[in-house]
Amino acid sequence: MQVEAGTVPDATSEDLVPRRGSTSLAWKWFGFEKTDVRQNTVICKICRKAIAVKQSSTTNLFHHLRTNHSKEYEEYEKLRDSAAQDKPSRPAVQHTQQTLAESFSRKVPYDRKSRRWQDITNAITKFIAKEMLPMQLVEGKSFIELLNVLDARYTVPSRKYFSGTALTTLYDKTRKAVMSEVQEVKHFATTTDLWSSRTPEPYLSLTVHFSDESWKLRSYCLQTSYFPDANTGEIIALGLKDALASWSLSEQDMVCMTTDSGANVVSALRINDWKRLPCFGHRLHIAIERSMRDARIDRAIGVCKKVVAAFSNSWNLKKGLADAQNQMKLPEHKLITESPTRWGSRQRMIERFVEQEKAIRHVLGADKKRRHLLPTWQDVDVLESVSKALSPLLEFTDALSGEQVVTISYLKPVLSLFNSEVLAVKSDDTDLTKKIKETILDYLNTKYRDDNVDGLLSVASTLDPKFKNRYNADDQMMMSTISSELMAMATQEESDSPGPSASTAQGATAEGGAEGDDDTCEPAKKTKKSFGSYFKKTVRGESQEIKSYLLIPEVDSDVNPLEWWRTQEINFPRLAKLAKSICASLPQVALQRGHLAQVETL
């Protein structure tokens, strides 16, 4: 933009405005007319002349001021010099030349025994282990370039070094630290699972759960071992015994072991005579699979899968779906593909299909080649019935999985909630919806009705201050059960505590008899007490502690039971020990590769 010089006699200094966004001193003597919206013509406030300028340059303006208005130009120079003095001066940058020794040292690689080299190598090793990355990462060109930018003196070891030395050292160090921690635990629970890798190769996982000294729930995946032997109950039983022994964990200190419903694993725990807690997630998955055994559901889900697959593999269908959603004011959501091992993914697929049914019909109806994929109204009715039955269940399990601490104490309340609310039959339910709900409830109630499992769940929920006796049919029987558990725990602690050996006691008696000191023998007879006297006092103390605990009002539903028992340990010392051991059990075992997500050791 260029403006020619000229005279604007109508302009006055009051009518002229400075350039928008400019801080130059020139606009004290120059400006634009208010009507000049684009600010194309610069006018001198003194002589009313239009000054030719190029874009935002002020060179011509100062030239005009110096040539035609010397007094004003002197004023400008004073203002410029004053402004320059007020600006903070920048510190001078000192450029020092490196010495030859300094320049040479920056190119010399670190010695492998140096602290810096070891710290970087250990960090890379931990990075590979925690993120489960492949070993060839360290030989990648981009990875080496990255490390060279971060520290040019560091030389990356070979892949063989990481696999044979660095990771082995890290594992040994971590194992030692974890073993020293778990050996201090008095009571613990475990979960185990047999799974196959993608290769496929069989593995046996063992995870331990316990409450530490600060009552924090801890979980360690102790091992995921290659298990090529035949997966019979006897061999799995031996494998689990060896796994516990390798970590110096006593079977007597194990509260229970959570497993899936595999017949061989169930047989293994029966052989070892270990208390088994069925995996709630696995039980729920089986219950839902059983409720889906209906020809109508098979057909409707088959149609749903075909439609989702068609949209997943066609860009035109995806684009058409987006356009249809926009026209029909539907949520701009993509269709969801089912994962066979997760019932929740099937339910999400059905929900999304029902939500987008109108848009799907619009797109498929306009495509002659895919019009045969259109679902019938019977298929839609079936899908809606399935969604209505499983949708509350999905919402509930999502909320449950979002909890940071979900212990065994939740299981019985959850089952009760399923029966009374989540899966309760409603008046507007279709026959198919009712059938699905009843099938799921019947399976879960039957499987958790086992006396051993039900007793463990009842004790756990009673020891949770949020629930107490709310879900117990017989309060007196529960008090007796908890008293028996406390007595068994006290007996085990007495047997584990060090004391004088029998041979020492016999030797002392023999020595006293040889000396013929009757006065020495008499006190021994006086201090001797019957087993019943100990038992009566113990039961009285335990019963009073249980009654006192049950009289306390239930706490808020968001309270962490382990945290509550930590603060109440001084008031209920016996019950706190029992709660610490039982509430460390988890109701759900992580299936397949999910076990690896529980590793906290690194």
Coordinates of C-alpha atoms in Angstrom, one line a residue:
M1 CA 0.0 0.0 0.0
Q2 CA 1.4 3.4 -0.9
V3 CA -0.3 6.9 -0.3
E4 CA 0.6 9.9 -2.4
A5 CA 1.4 13.2 -0.8
G6 CA -1.1 16.0 -0.8
T7 CA -3.0 18.5 1.3
V8 CA -6.0 17.8 3.5
P9 CA -7.3 21.2 4.5
D10 CA -10.4 19.9 6.4
A11 CA -8.4 17.8 8.9
T12 CA -7.8 19.0 12.4
S13 CA -5.5 17.6 15.1
E14 CA -8.5 16.5 17.2
D15 CA -10.0 14.5 14.3
L16 CA -6.8 12.5 13.7
V17 CA -6.2 9.2 15.4
P18 CA -2.9 7.1 15.7
R19 CA -2.4 3.8 13.9
R20 CA -4.1 0.9 15.6
G21 CA -1.7 -1.3 17.5
S22 CA 1.4 0.9 17.0
T23 CA 3.5 2.4 19.9
S24 CA 5.8 4.6 17.7
L25 CA 6.4 8.1 18.8
A26 CA 5.6 9.3 15.3
W27 CA 1.9 9.3 16.0
K28 CA 2.3 12.2 18.4
W29 CA 2.5 14.4 15.2
F30 CA 0.7 12.3 12.7
G31 CA -2.6 10.4 12.4
F32 CA -5.6 9.3 10.3
E33 CA -9.0 10.7 9.9
K34 CA -11.6 8.9 11.9
T35 CA -13.6 8.2 8.7
D36 CA -10.5 6.5 7.3
V37 CA -11.4 3.0 8.5
R38 CA -8.6 1.2 6.7
Q39 CA -6.1 3.9 7.8
N40 CA -4.7 4.4 4.3
T41 CA -3.8 8.2 4.4
V42 CA -1.4 9.5 7.0
I43 CA -1.9 13.2 7.8
C44 CA 0.5 15.6 9.5
K45 CA -1.1 17.3 12.5
I46 CA 1.0 20.4 12.0
C47 CA 0.8 21.3 8.3
R48 CA -2.3 19.1 7.4
K49 CA -0.4 17.4 4.6
A50 CA -0.9 13.8 3.5
I51 CA 2.4 11.9 3.8
A52 CA 3.3 9.0 1.4
V53 CA 4.1 5.9 3.4
K54 CA 4.7 2.2 2.6
Q55 CA 2.6 -0.1 4.8
S56 CA 3.6 0.5 8.5
S57 CA 6.9 2.2 7.9
T58 CA 7.5 5.5 9.8
T59 CA 10.7 6.5 7.9
N60 CA 8.9 9.1 5.7
L61 CA 7.1 10.5 8.7
F62 CA 10.3 11.3 10.6
H63 CA 11.9 12.6 7.4
H64 CA 9.0 15.0 7.0
L65 CA 9.2 16.1 10.6
R66 CA 13.0 16.8 10.4
T67 CA 12.7 18.7 7.1
N68 CA 9.6 20.8 7.7
H69 CA 9.2 21.0 11.5
S70 CA 12.6 21.2 13.2
K71 CA 11.3 22.2 16.6
E72 CA 9.0 19.2 16.8
Y73 CA 11.8 17.0 15.5
E74 CA 14.1 18.1 18.4
E75 CA 11.3 17.2 20.8
Y76 CA 11.1 13.8 19.2
E77 CA 14.8 13.2 19.7
K78 CA 14.6 14.1 23.4
L79 CA 11.7 11.7 23.8
R80 CA 13.6 8.9 21.9
D81 CA 16.7 9.3 24.1
S82 CA 14.7 9.3 27.3
A83 CA 12.9 6.2 26.3
A84 CA 16.3 4.5 25.5
Q85 CA 17.7 5.3 28.9
D86 CA 14.6 3.8 30.7
K87 CA 15.0 0.4 29.0
P88 CA 16.9 -2.1 31.1
S89 CA 20.2 -3.0 29.6
R90 CA 20.9 -6.6 28.6
P91 CA 23.8 -8.3 30.3
A92 CA 26.7 -8.7 28.1
V93 CA 27.2 -12.3 26.9
Q94 CA 30.6 -13.5 27.7
H95 CA 32.0 -15.9 25.2
T96 CA 34.7 -18.0 26.7
Q97 CA 36.8 -20.2 24.5
Q98 CA 36.9 -23.8 25.7
T99 CA 40.3 -25.3 26.5
L100 CA 41.6 -28.2 24.6
A101 CA 41.2 -30.5 27.6
E102 CA 37.5 -29.4 28.0
S103 CA 36.7 -29.9 24.3
F104 CA 38.4 -33.3 24.3
S105 CA 36.6 -34.5 27.5
R106 CA 33.2 -33.8 25.9
K107 CA 33.8 -36.2 23.2
V108 CA 35.3 -39.0 25.3
P109 CA 32.6 -41.8 26.1
Y110 CA 31.8 -42.6 29.7
D111 CA 33.6 -45.4 31.3
R112 CA 31.2 -48.3 31.9
K113 CA 32.1 -48.3 35.6
S114 CA 31.2 -44.6 36.0
R115 CA 28.2 -43.6 37.9
R116 CA 26.7 -41.6 35.0
W117 CA 26.9 -44.6 32.6
Q118 CA 25.3 -46.9 35.1
D119 CA 22.5 -44.5 35.9
I120 CA 21.5 -44.1 32.3
T121 CA 21.7 -47.9 31.6
N122 CA 19.6 -48.6 34.7
A123 CA 17.0 -46.1 33.6
I124 CA 16.8 -47.7 30.1
T125 CA 16.5 -51.2 31.7
K126 CA 13.6 -50.1 33.9
F127 CA 11.9 -48.4 31.0
I128 CA 12.1 -51.6 28.9
A129 CA 10.8 -53.7 31.8
K130 CA 8.0 -51.4 33.0
E131 CA 6.7 -50.7 29.5
M132 CA 7.3 -54.3 28.3
L133 CA 9.1 -53.2 25.2
P134 CA 11.1 -55.4 22.8
M135 CA 14.9 -55.7 23.3
Q136 CA 15.7 -54.6 19.8
L137 CA 14.7 -51.1 20.9
V138 CA 18.2 -50.4 22.1
E139 CA 19.6 -51.1 18.6
G140 CA 17.2 -48.9 16.8
K141 CA 18.8 -46.0 14.9
S142 CA 16.3 -43.4 16.2
F143 CA 16.7 -44.5 19.8
I144 CA 20.5 -44.2 19.5
E145 CA 20.2 -40.8 18.0
L146 CA 17.9 -39.7 20.8
L147 CA 20.4 -40.7 23.4
N148 CA 23.2 -39.1 21.5
V149 CA 21.3 -35.8 21.6
L150 CA 20.6 -36.1 25.4
D151 CA 24.1 -37.1 26.3
A152 CA 26.7 -37.6 23.5
R153 CA 29.2 -39.3 25.8
Y154 CA 26.8 -42.2 26.6
T155 CA 27.3 -45.4 24.5
V156 CA 24.3 -47.7 24.4
P157 CA 25.1 -51.4 25.3
S158 CA 24.0 -54.2 23.0
R159 CA 20.7 -56.0 23.1
K160 CA 22.6 -59.0 24.5
Y161 CA 23.8 -57.0 27.4
F162 CA 20.3 -55.9 28.4
S163 CA 18.8 -59.4 28.0
G164 CA 21.6 -61.3 29.7
T165 CA 22.9 -58.8 32.3
A166 CA 20.9 -55.7 32.9
L167 CA 17.4 -57.2 33.1
T168 CA 18.7 -60.2 35.1
T169 CA 20.3 -57.8 37.6
L170 CA 17.1 -55.8 37.9
Y171 CA 15.0 -58.9 38.4
D172 CA 17.3 -60.2 41.2
K173 CA 17.3 -56.9 42.9
T174 CA 13.5 -56.5 42.7
R175 CA 12.9 -60.1 43.7
K176 CA 15.0 -59.7 46.8
A177 CA 13.1 -56.5 47.8
V178 CA 9.7 -58.1 47.3
M179 CA 10.6 -61.3 49.1
S180 CA 11.8 -59.3 52.1
E181 CA 8.4 -57.5 52.2
V182 CA 6.1 -60.5 51.7
Q183 CA 8.0 -62.6 54.3
E184 CA 7.0 -60.1 56.9
V185 CA 3.3 -60.6 56.1
K186 CA 1.3 -62.7 58.6
H187 CA -1.7 -63.4 56.4
F188 CA -2.2 -63.0 52.6
A189 CA -4.4 -64.0 49.8
T190 CA -3.5 -65.1 46.3
T191 CA -4.9 -65.2 42.7
T192 CA -3.7 -67.6 40.0
D193 CA -4.5 -68.1 36.4
L194 CA -3.4 -70.3 33.5
W195 CA -3.2 -68.5 30.2
S196 CA -1.6 -68.8 26.8
S197 CA 0.5 -66.2 24.9
R198 CA -0.1 -65.3 21.3
T199 CA 2.5 -67.9 20.2
P200 CA 0.7 -69.8 22.0
E201 CA 2.7 -71.0 25.0
P202 CA 1.2 -71.9 28.4
Y203 CA 2.0 -69.8 31.5
L204 CA 1.0 -70.0 35.2
S205 CA 0.7 -66.7 37.1
L206 CA 0.7 -66.2 40.8
T207 CA -0.2 -62.8 42.5
V208 CA -0.2 -62.1 46.2
H209 CA -2.4 -59.6 48.0
F210 CA -1.9 -58.3 51.5
S211 CA -2.2 -55.3 53.8
D212 CA 1.1 -53.8 54.8
E213 CA 1.9 -52.2 58.1
S214 CA 0.2 -49.0 57.2
W215 CA -3.0 -51.0 56.2
K216 CA -2.5 -50.2 52.5
L217 CA -3.7 -53.0 50.1
R218 CA -0.7 -54.3 48.1
S219 CA -0.6 -56.6 45.2
Y220 CA 2.5 -58.2 43.6
C221 CA 2.5 -60.5 40.6
L222 CA 5.2 -62.7 42.0
Q223 CA 5.8 -64.8 38.8
T224 CA 4.4 -65.7 35.4
S225 CA 6.2 -69.0 34.8
Y226 CA 6.4 -71.0 31.6
F227 CA 4.3 -74.1 32.3
P228 CA 4.7 -76.7 29.5
D229 CA 3.6 -79.7 31.6
A230 CA 0.2 -81.3 31.1
N231 CA -2.4 -79.1 32.7
T232 CA -3.9 -81.7 35.0
G233 CA -5.1 -80.9 38.5
E234 CA -2.2 -82.9 40.1
I235 CA 0.5 -81.1 38.2
I236 CA -1.0 -77.7 38.7
A237 CA -1.3 -78.4 42.4
L238 CA 2.4 -79.2 42.6
G239 CA 3.2 -76.1 40.5
L240 CA 1.3 -73.8 42.9
K241 CA 3.0 -75.4 45.9
D242 CA 6.4 -74.9 44.3
A243 CA 5.5 -71.3 43.5
L244 CA 4.6 -70.5 47.2
A245 CA 7.7 -72.3 48.4
S246 CA 10.0 -70.4 46.1
W247 CA 8.8 -67.2 47.8
S248 CA 8.9 -68.7 51.3
L249 CA 5.2 -68.2 51.7
S250 CA 3.4 -70.6 54.1
E251 CA 0.2 -72.3 53.0
Q252 CA -1.2 -71.9 56.6
D253 CA -0.9 -68.1 56.3
M254 CA -2.9 -68.0 53.0
V255 CA -6.6 -66.9 53.6
C256 CA -7.8 -68.1 50.2
M257 CA -6.9 -68.3 46.5
T258 CA -9.0 -66.6 43.8
T259 CA -9.3 -68.6 40.5
D260 CA -11.4 -68.9 37.5
S261 CA -13.8 -71.8 37.0
G262 CA -11.3 -74.1 35.1
A263 CA -11.9 -77.7 36.2
N264 CA -8.2 -78.4 36.4
V265 CA -7.5 -75.4 38.6
V266 CA -10.5 -76.2 40.9
S267 CA -9.2 -79.8 41.2
A268 CA -5.7 -78.5 42.0
L269 CA -6.9 -76.4 45.0
R270 CA -9.0 -79.4 46.2
I271 CA -5.9 -81.6 46.1
N272 CA -3.9 -79.0 48.1
D273 CA -6.9 -78.5 50.5
W274 CA -6.8 -74.7 50.0
K275 CA -9.8 -72.5 50.4
R276 CA -10.9 -71.2 47.0
L277 CA -12.7 -68.0 46.1
P278 CA -14.4 -68.1 42.6
C279 CA -13.5 -65.1 40.4
F280 CA -16.5 -62.9 40.4
G281 CA -15.7 -61.5 36.9
H282 CA -15.4 -64.9 35.4
R283 CA -18.6 -66.1 37.1
L284 CA -20.5 -63.1 35.8
H285 CA -19.1 -63.7 32.3
I286 CA -20.3 -67.3 32.3
A287 CA -23.7 -66.3 33.8
I288 CA -24.2 -63.8 30.9
E289 CA -23.1 -66.3 28.3
R290 CA -25.6 -68.8 29.6
S291 CA -28.4 -66.3 29.5
M292 CA -27.6 -65.6 25.8
R293 CA -28.3 -69.3 24.8
D294 CA -31.4 -68.5 22.7
A295 CA -31.8 -68.9 19.0
R296 CA -33.4 -65.4 18.7
I297 CA -30.5 -63.8 20.4
D298 CA -28.0 -65.7 18.3
R299 CA -29.6 -64.5 15.1
A300 CA -30.0 -60.9 16.2
I301 CA -26.4 -60.6 17.4
G302 CA -25.2 -62.3 14.2
V303 CA -27.0 -59.6 12.2
C304 CA -25.5 -56.9 14.4
K305 CA -22.0 -58.2 13.9
K306 CA -22.3 -58.3 10.2
V307 CA -23.6 -54.7 10.0
V308 CA -20.7 -53.5 12.3
A309 CA -18.2 -55.4 10.2
A310 CA -19.6 -53.9 7.0
F311 CA -19.3 -50.3 8.4
S312 CA -15.8 -51.0 9.8
N313 CA -14.5 -52.1 6.4
S314 CA -16.1 -49.5 4.1
W315 CA -15.2 -45.8 4.1
N316 CA -18.3 -44.9 2.1
L317 CA -20.5 -46.5 4.7
K318 CA -18.7 -44.6 7.5
K319 CA -19.1 -41.3 5.6
G320 CA -22.7 -42.1 4.9
L321 CA -23.3 -42.9 8.6
A322 CA -21.8 -39.5 9.7
D323 CA -24.0 -37.7 7.2
A324 CA -27.1 -39.5 8.4
Q325 CA -26.3 -38.7 12.0
N326 CA -26.0 -35.1 11.1
Q327 CA -29.3 -35.0 9.3
M328 CA -31.2 -36.9 12.0
K329 CA -29.5 -35.1 14.9
L330 CA -28.2 -38.3 16.3
P331 CA -25.0 -38.5 18.4
E332 CA -21.9 -38.7 16.2
H333 CA -20.7 -42.0 17.5
K334 CA -18.9 -44.8 15.7
L335 CA -20.2 -48.4 15.8
I336 CA -18.4 -50.7 18.3
T337 CA -16.8 -54.1 17.5
E338 CA -17.3 -57.0 20.0
S339 CA -14.5 -58.6 21.9
P340 CA -15.4 -62.3 22.4
T341 CA -13.8 -62.6 25.9
R342 CA -15.5 -59.5 27.3
W343 CA -19.3 -59.5 27.7
G344 CA -19.2 -55.7 28.3
S345 CA -18.0 -55.1 24.7
R346 CA -20.9 -57.1 23.3
Q347 CA -23.3 -55.0 25.4
R348 CA -21.7 -51.8 24.2
M349 CA -21.9 -53.0 20.6
I350 CA -25.7 -53.7 21.0
E351 CA -26.3 -50.4 22.8
R352 CA -24.6 -48.4 20.0
F353 CA -26.4 -50.4 17.3
V354 CA -29.8 -49.6 18.9
E355 CA -28.8 -46.0 19.3
Q356 CA -27.9 -45.6 15.7
E357 CA -30.6 -47.9 14.2
K358 CA -32.3 -45.1 12.2
A359 CA -29.0 -43.9 10.7
I360 CA -28.0 -47.5 9.9
R361 CA -31.3 -48.1 8.1
H362 CA -30.9 -44.9 6.1
V363 CA -27.4 -45.8 4.9
L364 CA -28.0 -49.5 4.2
G365 CA -31.4 -48.8 2.5
A366 CA -29.7 -46.5 0.0
D367 CA -27.0 -49.2 -0.9
K368 CA -28.4 -52.0 -3.1
K369 CA -25.4 -54.3 -2.5
R370 CA -25.8 -54.1 1.2
R371 CA -29.5 -53.8 1.6
H372 CA -29.7 -57.4 2.7
L373 CA -27.9 -56.5 5.9
L374 CA -30.9 -54.5 7.2
P375 CA -32.2 -56.0 10.5
T376 CA -35.8 -57.0 10.8
W377 CA -38.1 -55.5 13.4
Q378 CA -37.9 -58.8 15.3
D379 CA -34.1 -58.5 15.5
V380 CA -34.3 -55.0 16.8
D381 CA -36.8 -56.0 19.5
V382 CA -34.5 -58.8 20.6
L383 CA -31.5 -56.4 20.8
E384 CA -33.5 -53.9 22.8
S385 CA -34.5 -56.7 25.2
V386 CA -31.0 -57.8 25.7
S387 CA -29.8 -54.2 26.1
K388 CA -32.4 -53.5 28.7
A389 CA -31.4 -56.6 30.7
L390 CA -27.6 -56.0 30.6
S391 CA -27.4 -52.2 30.5
P392 CA -27.9 -51.7 34.3
L393 CA -25.4 -54.5 34.9
L394 CA -22.8 -52.8 32.7
E395 CA -23.3 -49.5 34.5
F396 CA -22.9 -51.1 37.9
T397 CA -19.8 -53.1 37.0
D398 CA -18.2 -50.0 35.4
A399 CA -18.8 -48.1 38.7
L400 CA -17.4 -51.0 40.7
S401 CA -14.3 -51.2 38.5
G402 CA -13.7 -47.5 39.1
E403 CA -13.2 -48.1 42.8
Q404 CA -9.6 -47.9 44.0
V405 CA -10.1 -50.5 46.7
V406 CA -12.6 -53.4 46.0
T407 CA -12.1 -56.1 48.6
I408 CA -13.9 -59.4 49.2
S409 CA -16.2 -57.6 51.6
Y410 CA -18.1 -56.2 48.6
L411 CA -19.1 -59.5 47.1
K412 CA -22.1 -60.4 49.3
P413 CA -23.6 -56.8 49.1
V414 CA -23.1 -56.9 45.4
L415 CA -25.0 -60.2 45.0
S416 CA -27.7 -58.8 47.2
L417 CA -27.9 -55.6 45.1
F418 CA -28.1 -57.7 41.9
N419 CA -31.1 -59.6 43.3
S420 CA -33.0 -56.5 44.7
E421 CA -32.2 -53.8 42.2
V422 CA -29.8 -54.3 39.3
L423 CA -31.3 -57.5 37.9
A424 CA -34.7 -57.3 39.5
V425 CA -37.6 -58.0 37.2
K426 CA -39.7 -55.0 36.3
S427 CA -43.3 -54.8 35.2
D428 CA -42.4 -53.4 31.7
D429 CA -39.7 -56.0 31.0
T430 CA -40.3 -58.3 28.0
D431 CA -40.4 -62.0 28.4
L432 CA -36.9 -62.2 27.0
T433 CA -35.5 -59.6 29.3
K434 CA -37.0 -61.4 32.3
K435 CA -35.5 -64.7 31.2
I436 CA -32.0 -63.2 30.8
K437 CA -32.2 -61.6 34.3
E438 CA -33.5 -64.8 36.0
T439 CA -30.8 -66.9 34.3
I440 CA -28.0 -64.7 35.5
L441 CA -29.3 -64.5 39.0
D442 CA -30.0 -68.2 39.3
Y443 CA -26.4 -69.1 38.2
L444 CA -24.7 -66.6 40.5
N445 CA -26.8 -67.5 43.5
T446 CA -26.2 -71.2 43.0
K447 CA -22.4 -70.8 42.6
Y448 CA -22.0 -68.6 45.6
R449 CA -24.3 -70.7 47.8
D450 CA -21.4 -73.1 48.8
D451 CA -21.0 -73.2 52.5
N452 CA -17.3 -72.5 52.6
V453 CA -17.5 -69.6 50.1
D454 CA -20.7 -68.1 51.7
G455 CA -19.1 -68.3 55.2
L456 CA -16.0 -66.4 54.0
L457 CA -18.1 -63.8 52.2
S458 CA -20.3 -63.3 55.3
V459 CA -17.4 -62.8 57.6
A460 CA -15.8 -60.4 55.2
S461 CA -19.0 -58.3 54.8
T462 CA -19.5 -58.3 58.6
L463 CA -16.0 -57.0 59.2
D464 CA -16.6 -54.1 56.7
P465 CA -17.9 -51.2 58.8
K466 CA -20.2 -50.1 55.9
F467 CA -22.2 -53.4 56.0
K468 CA -21.8 -55.3 59.3
N469 CA -24.8 -57.6 59.8
R470 CA -26.9 -56.0 57.1
Y471 CA -26.6 -59.1 54.8
N472 CA -26.5 -61.9 57.4
A473 CA -29.5 -64.1 57.9
D474 CA -28.5 -65.2 61.4
D475 CA -26.6 -62.7 63.5
Q476 CA -25.9 -65.1 66.3
M477 CA -24.4 -67.7 64.0
M478 CA -22.2 -65.0 62.4
M479 CA -20.9 -64.0 65.9
S480 CA -20.1 -67.7 66.6
T481 CA -18.3 -68.0 63.2
I482 CA -16.2 -64.9 63.8
S483 CA -15.4 -66.1 67.3
S484 CA -14.2 -69.4 65.9
E485 CA -12.0 -67.5 63.3
L486 CA -10.5 -65.4 66.1
M487 CA -9.8 -68.5 68.2
A488 CA -8.2 -70.3 65.3
M489 CA -6.0 -67.3 64.6
A490 CA -5.0 -67.0 68.3
T491 CA -4.1 -70.8 68.3
Q492 CA -2.0 -70.4 65.2
E493 CA -0.2 -67.4 66.7
E494 CA 0.5 -69.3 69.8
S495 CA 1.9 -72.2 67.8
D496 CA 4.1 -69.9 65.8
S497 CA 5.4 -67.9 68.8
P498 CA 8.8 -69.1 70.3
G499 CA 8.7 -70.7 73.7
P500 CA 10.5 -73.3 75.9
S501 CA 10.9 -76.7 74.3
A502 CA 9.4 -79.8 75.8
S503 CA 12.9 -81.3 76.4
T504 CA 14.0 -78.2 78.3
A505 CA 10.9 -78.3 80.6
Q506 CA 11.4 -82.0 81.2
G507 CA 15.1 -81.4 82.0
A508 CA 14.2 -78.7 84.5
T509 CA 11.7 -81.0 86.2
A510 CA 14.1 -83.9 86.4
E511 CA 16.8 -81.6 87.8
G512 CA 14.4 -80.4 90.6
G513 CA 13.4 -84.0 91.4
A514 CA 17.0 -85.1 91.8
E515 CA 17.7 -82.4 94.4
G516 CA 14.6 -83.5 96.4
D517 CA 13.4 -79.9 96.8
D518 CA 9.6 -80.2 97.3
D519 CA 9.2 -76.4 97.6
T520 CA 10.5 -76.0 94.1
C521 CA 8.1 -78.5 92.7
E522 CA 5.0 -77.1 94.3
P523 CA 4.9 -73.7 92.4
A524 CA 4.8 -75.6 89.2
K525 CA 1.7 -77.4 90.2
K526 CA 0.0 -74.1 91.3
T527 CA 0.7 -72.3 88.0
K528 CA -0.6 -75.2 85.9
K529 CA -3.9 -74.3 84.3
S530 CA -6.4 -76.3 82.3
F531 CA -7.0 -75.6 78.7
G532 CA -10.6 -74.8 79.5
S533 CA -9.7 -71.8 81.7
Y534 CA -7.8 -70.2 78.8
F535 CA -10.6 -70.9 76.5
K536 CA -13.3 -69.3 78.6
K537 CA -11.4 -66.1 79.1
T538 CA -10.6 -65.9 75.4
V539 CA -14.2 -66.4 74.3
R540 CA -15.5 -63.8 76.8
G541 CA -13.0 -61.2 75.5
E542 CA -13.7 -62.0 71.9
S543 CA -17.5 -61.9 72.3
Q544 CA -17.4 -58.6 74.0
E545 CA -15.2 -57.1 71.3
I546 CA -17.6 -58.4 68.6
K547 CA -20.6 -57.0 70.4
S548 CA -19.0 -53.6 70.9
Y549 CA -18.0 -53.5 67.2
L550 CA -21.6 -54.3 66.0
L551 CA -23.1 -51.6 68.2
I552 CA -21.1 -48.9 66.4
P553 CA -23.3 -47.3 63.7
E554 CA -22.4 -48.1 60.1
V555 CA -20.0 -45.7 58.4
D556 CA -20.4 -43.9 55.1
S557 CA -20.4 -46.0 51.9
D558 CA -17.3 -44.2 50.6
V559 CA -15.1 -45.2 53.6
N560 CA -12.2 -47.5 52.9
P561 CA -12.6 -50.5 55.3
L562 CA -8.9 -51.0 55.6
E563 CA -8.3 -47.3 56.5
W564 CA -11.2 -47.5 59.0
W565 CA -9.7 -50.6 60.7
R566 CA -6.3 -48.8 60.9
T567 CA -7.8 -46.1 63.0
Q568 CA -9.8 -48.5 65.1
E569 CA -7.1 -51.1 65.7
I570 CA -6.5 -49.9 69.3
N571 CA -10.2 -50.4 70.2
F572 CA -10.7 -53.8 68.5
P573 CA -7.2 -55.4 68.4
R574 CA -8.4 -59.0 67.7
L575 CA -11.0 -58.1 65.1
A576 CA -8.5 -55.8 63.4
K577 CA -6.1 -58.7 62.8
L578 CA -8.9 -60.8 61.4
A579 CA -10.1 -57.9 59.1
K580 CA -6.6 -57.2 57.9
S581 CA -6.2 -60.8 56.8
I582 CA -9.6 -61.4 55.2
C583 CA -10.1 -58.0 53.6
A584 CA -6.8 -58.3 51.8
S585 CA -8.5 -60.9 49.5
L586 CA -9.6 -59.7 46.1
P587 CA -12.9 -61.0 44.6
Q588 CA -11.6 -61.0 41.0
V589 CA -8.6 -62.5 39.4
A590 CA -7.1 -60.6 36.4
L591 CA -7.6 -63.0 33.4
Q592 CA -5.1 -63.7 30.7
R593 CA -2.5 -61.0 30.1
G594 CA -4.3 -58.7 32.6
H595 CA -2.2 -60.4 35.3
L596 CA 0.8 -58.4 34.1
A597 CA -0.9 -55.1 34.8
Q598 CA -0.8 -55.9 38.5
V599 CA 3.0 -55.8 38.7
E600 CA 4.1 -53.2 41.3
T601 CA 7.6 -54.6 42.0
L602 CA 9.5 -52.3 39.7

